[in-house]
Short mmCIF file of C-alpha atoms in Angstrom, two decimals:
data_model
loop_
_atom_site.label_atom_id
_atom_site.label_comp_id
_atom_site.label_asym_id
_atom_site.label_seq_id
_atom_site.Cartn_x
_atom_site.Cartn_y
_atom_site.Cartn_z
CA MET C 19 -1.36 -21.58 -8.73
CA ASN C 20 1.60 -21.16 -6.39
CA SER C 21 0.33 -21.72 -2.83
CA THR C 22 3.10 -19.51 -1.38
CA VAL C 23 2.07 -16.62 -3.60
CA ALA C 24 -1.60 -17.13 -2.74
CA LEU C 25 -0.68 -17.08 0.96
CA PHE C 26 1.29 -13.87 0.42
CA PHE C 27 -1.73 -12.15 -1.09
CA ALA C 28 -4.01 -13.42 1.68
CA ILE C 29 -1.62 -12.18 4.38
CA ASN C 30 -1.49 -8.74 2.77
CA VAL C 31 -5.28 -8.54 2.67
CA LEU C 32 -5.66 -9.59 6.29
CA ALA C 33 -2.79 -7.54 7.72
CA ALA C 34 -3.65 -4.34 5.86
CA ALA C 35 -7.30 -4.71 6.88
CA LEU C 36 -6.46 -5.33 10.56
CA ILE C 37 -3.94 -2.50 10.83
CA GLY C 38 -6.12 -0.16 8.77
CA GLY C 39 -9.11 -0.87 10.99
CA LYS C 40 -7.00 -0.23 14.08
CA PHE C 41 -5.89 3.19 12.85
CA LEU C 42 -9.40 4.01 11.65
CA SER C 43 -10.77 3.40 15.15
CA LYS C 44 -8.68 6.26 16.58
CA ASN C 45 -9.92 9.83 16.92
CA ASN C 46 -6.82 11.47 15.46
CA PRO C 47 -7.58 12.48 11.81
CA VAL C 48 -4.08 11.49 10.67
CA PHE C 49 -4.65 7.99 12.02
CA LYS C 50 -8.18 7.82 10.62
CA TYR C 51 -7.28 8.72 7.04
CA PHE C 52 -4.16 6.57 7.19
CA GLY C 53 -6.43 3.72 8.25
CA VAL C 54 -8.81 4.36 5.35
CA GLY C 55 -5.87 4.27 2.95
CA LEU C 56 -4.70 0.94 4.36
CA LEU C 57 -8.20 -0.49 4.00
CA PHE C 58 -8.18 0.47 0.33
CA ASP C 59 -4.78 -1.26 0.06
CA ALA C 60 -6.37 -4.37 1.57
CA LEU C 61 -9.14 -4.14 -1.03
CA ALA C 62 -6.58 -3.80 -3.82
CA PHE C 63 -4.84 -6.98 -2.66
CA ALA C 64 -8.22 -8.68 -2.38
CA PHE C 65 -8.93 -7.92 -6.05
CA TRP C 66 -5.48 -9.19 -7.05
CA THR C 67 -6.02 -12.33 -4.98
CA ILE C 68 -9.29 -13.03 -6.80
CA GLY C 69 -7.63 -12.43 -10.16
CA TYR C 70 -4.73 -14.66 -9.23
CA GLY C 71 -7.11 -17.47 -8.34
CA ASN C 72 -9.17 -17.11 -11.51
CA SER C 73 -7.11 -16.35 -14.61
CA SER C 74 -10.17 -15.42 -16.67
CA TRP C 75 -10.74 -12.49 -14.30
CA LEU C 76 -7.07 -11.55 -13.99
CA LEU C 77 -6.93 -8.43 -16.14
CA ASN C 78 -10.18 -6.98 -14.77
CA CYS C 79 -9.10 -7.66 -11.20
CA VAL C 80 -5.67 -6.12 -11.80
CA THR C 81 -7.43 -2.99 -13.09
CA LEU C 82 -9.78 -2.84 -10.10
CA GLY C 83 -6.84 -3.34 -7.77
CA ALA C 84 -4.94 -0.52 -9.45
CA ILE C 85 -7.93 1.79 -9.02
CA THR C 86 -8.27 1.04 -5.30
CA LEU C 87 -4.50 1.37 -4.79
CA LEU C 88 -4.57 4.81 -6.41
CA VAL C 89 -7.55 5.79 -4.27
CA SER C 90 -5.53 4.79 -1.20
CA LEU C 91 -2.80 7.21 -2.26
CA VAL C 92 -5.32 10.07 -2.24
CA PHE C 93 -6.25 9.24 1.35
CA PHE C 94 -2.58 8.95 2.30
CA LEU C 95 -1.99 12.37 0.78
CA TYR C 96 -4.97 13.87 2.60
CA ALA C 97 -3.78 12.37 5.89
CA SER C 98 -0.30 13.82 5.40
CA LEU C 99 -1.81 17.29 4.91
CA GLN C 100 -3.69 17.38 8.22
CA ASN C 101 -1.28 19.89 9.72
CA HIS C 102 -1.96 22.34 6.88
CA SER C 103 -4.83 24.77 6.47
CA ALA C 104 -8.16 23.56 5.12
CA GLY C 105 -7.58 25.43 1.86
CA ASN C 106 -4.17 23.87 1.32
CA ARG C 107 -5.54 20.42 2.16
CA THR C 108 -8.29 20.84 -0.42
CA LEU C 109 -5.90 22.13 -3.08
CA GLY C 110 -3.36 19.38 -2.42
CA THR C 111 -6.03 16.70 -2.49
CA VAL C 112 -7.53 17.96 -5.75
CA LEU C 113 -4.07 17.98 -7.34
CA GLY C 114 -3.49 14.49 -6.01
CA ILE C 115 -6.75 13.24 -7.53
CA VAL C 116 -5.78 14.72 -10.90
CA VAL C 117 -2.36 13.04 -10.72
CA VAL C 118 -3.75 9.57 -9.86
CA ILE C 119 -6.30 9.85 -12.68
CA VAL C 120 -3.47 10.65 -15.10
CA ILE C 121 -1.43 7.71 -13.78
CA PHE C 122 -4.41 5.38 -14.16
CA MET C 123 -5.13 6.53 -17.71
CA ILE C 124 -1.51 6.12 -18.79
CA GLY C 125 -1.36 2.67 -17.18
CA ARG C 126 -4.76 1.65 -18.53
CA TYR C 127 -3.73 2.21 -22.13
CA SER C 128 -0.25 0.77 -21.73
CA PRO C 129 0.49 -2.01 -24.27
CA ASN C 130 1.80 -4.30 -21.51
CA LEU C 131 -0.62 -6.73 -19.85
CA ALA C 132 -0.37 -8.44 -16.46
CA TYR C 133 0.33 -12.17 -16.47
CA ILE C 134 1.10 -15.15 -14.24
CA SER C 135 4.56 -16.59 -14.80
CA PRO C 136 5.35 -20.33 -15.06
CA GLU C 137 6.59 -20.10 -11.44
CA GLY C 138 3.15 -18.92 -10.39
CA LEU C 139 4.10 -15.28 -9.77
CA LEU C 140 1.77 -12.43 -10.69
CA PHE C 141 3.57 -9.79 -12.72
CA PHE C 142 1.84 -6.47 -13.34
CA ASN C 143 4.22 -6.01 -16.30
CA LEU C 144 4.18 -2.21 -16.13
CA THR C 145 6.09 -0.18 -18.67
CA PRO C 146 9.10 1.78 -17.32
CA LEU C 147 7.10 5.02 -17.54
CA VAL C 148 4.21 3.63 -15.53
CA GLN C 149 6.62 2.12 -12.99
CA MET C 150 8.22 5.52 -12.56
CA LEU C 151 4.85 7.20 -12.05
CA TYR C 152 3.79 4.69 -9.39
CA VAL C 153 7.13 4.96 -7.57
CA PHE C 154 6.92 8.76 -7.48
CA ALA C 155 3.28 8.69 -6.39
CA LEU C 156 3.97 6.19 -3.60
CA ALA C 157 7.04 8.08 -2.43
CA PHE C 158 5.37 11.49 -2.34
CA THR C 159 2.29 10.26 -0.48
CA PHE C 160 3.32 7.34 1.73
CA LEU C 161 6.77 8.38 2.96
CA PRO C 162 5.82 11.81 4.38
CA LEU C 163 2.76 10.23 6.00
CA THR C 164 4.85 7.44 7.51
CA ASP C 165 7.03 10.02 9.22
CA LEU C 166 3.99 11.98 10.44
CA VAL C 167 2.24 8.88 11.79
CA ALA C 168 5.41 7.66 13.51
CA SER C 169 5.98 11.05 15.14
CA LYS C 170 2.73 10.62 17.05
CA PHE C 171 4.05 7.59 18.94
CA GLY C 172 6.46 7.67 21.83
CA SER C 173 9.86 5.99 21.80
CA PRO C 174 10.67 3.20 20.94
CA TYR C 175 7.36 2.59 19.16
CA SER C 176 7.82 5.56 16.83
CA ALA C 177 10.91 3.92 15.32
CA LEU C 178 9.09 0.62 14.93
CA VAL C 179 6.19 2.27 13.11
CA ARG C 180 8.45 4.45 10.97
CA TYR C 181 10.85 1.76 9.80
CA GLY C 182 8.21 -0.94 9.65
CA PHE C 183 6.13 1.01 7.14
CA ILE C 184 9.23 2.16 5.26
CA ALA C 185 10.12 -1.53 4.86
CA GLN C 186 6.63 -2.14 3.46
CA PHE C 187 7.08 0.78 1.09
CA VAL C 188 10.40 -0.57 -0.18
CA GLY C 189 8.85 -4.02 -0.54
CA GLY C 190 6.02 -2.57 -2.59
CA ILE C 191 8.49 -0.83 -4.91
CA MET C 192 10.36 -4.12 -5.38
CA LEU C 193 7.10 -5.87 -6.32
CA ILE C 194 6.39 -3.19 -8.92
CA THR C 195 9.84 -2.95 -10.49
CA ASN C 196 11.60 -6.32 -10.00
CA THR C 197 11.22 -9.48 -12.06
CA ASP C 198 13.80 -11.77 -10.41
CA VAL C 199 11.97 -14.74 -8.88
CA GLN C 200 14.33 -15.23 -5.93
CA VAL C 201 14.35 -11.54 -5.06
CA LEU C 202 10.56 -11.48 -5.17
CA TYR C 203 10.34 -14.50 -2.86
CA VAL C 204 12.66 -12.82 -0.35
CA THR C 205 10.70 -9.56 -0.65
CA GLY C 206 7.47 -11.43 0.00
CA TRP C 207 8.87 -12.99 3.17
CA VAL C 208 10.15 -9.62 4.38
CA ILE C 209 6.76 -8.00 3.80
CA GLY C 210 4.98 -10.84 5.60
CA ILE C 211 7.31 -10.79 8.62
CA VAL C 212 7.16 -7.01 8.94
CA TYR C 213 3.37 -7.11 8.76
CA LEU C 214 3.35 -9.70 11.54
CA VAL C 215 5.57 -7.51 13.73
CA LEU C 216 3.41 -4.45 13.06
CA CYS C 217 0.21 -6.36 13.84
CA VAL C 218 1.61 -7.63 17.14
CA ALA C 219 2.87 -4.17 18.09
CA LEU C 220 -0.18 -2.17 17.05
CA PHE C 221 -2.57 -4.46 18.88
CA ASN C 222 -0.62 -3.89 22.08
CA LYS C 223 -2.39 -1.29 24.23
CA LYS C 224 0.94 0.01 25.56
CA VAL C 225 1.82 1.26 22.08
CA TRP C 226 -1.27 3.45 21.89
CA HIS C 227 -0.78 4.86 25.38
CA SER C 228 2.18 6.79 23.97
CA ALA C 229 0.27 8.02 20.90
CA ASN C 230 -1.04 11.56 20.62
#
């Protein structure tokens, strides 16, 4: 086990849970459902952390993590549709659920299996098709929501929220698609530092005074 990688997973679990809980505690439905999505992300990283620590559970934990990650995308989608009519929200959410089920089924029966490299890195080893599906799903759910969430904060906090979560999105894409060890180490540090900045900012009461 690579202690740096284990620390990375632990930081993601803790940061996503703290930030998700903070958003969930707000009355605004966009914030609430965004918070729920982040909590599912924290759960996904918790499953992957368990699998990373116990190789005999790795494949099952990777599958459970994928399920909870896909569930988080449904909540992100629902949060991003809060400014639409109830009918459109329902239709969009149902379509989103169908899409994530299709993505899961294609990934589940992919011939590639996750593994831990000699350097101690966890590779999900997704096929190019499955990578593409995850990238599209993340982009279509998380990016519009990031902009919506950020728009509810006053300046300069809106920019911090917007670009902070965009950085996390880009980092997530790199983790899915990249296999270069050095690039992954740098990506991990970027994700960790950005999460630290977001935690410090979002637990500052002044930030929320500007939110609506």
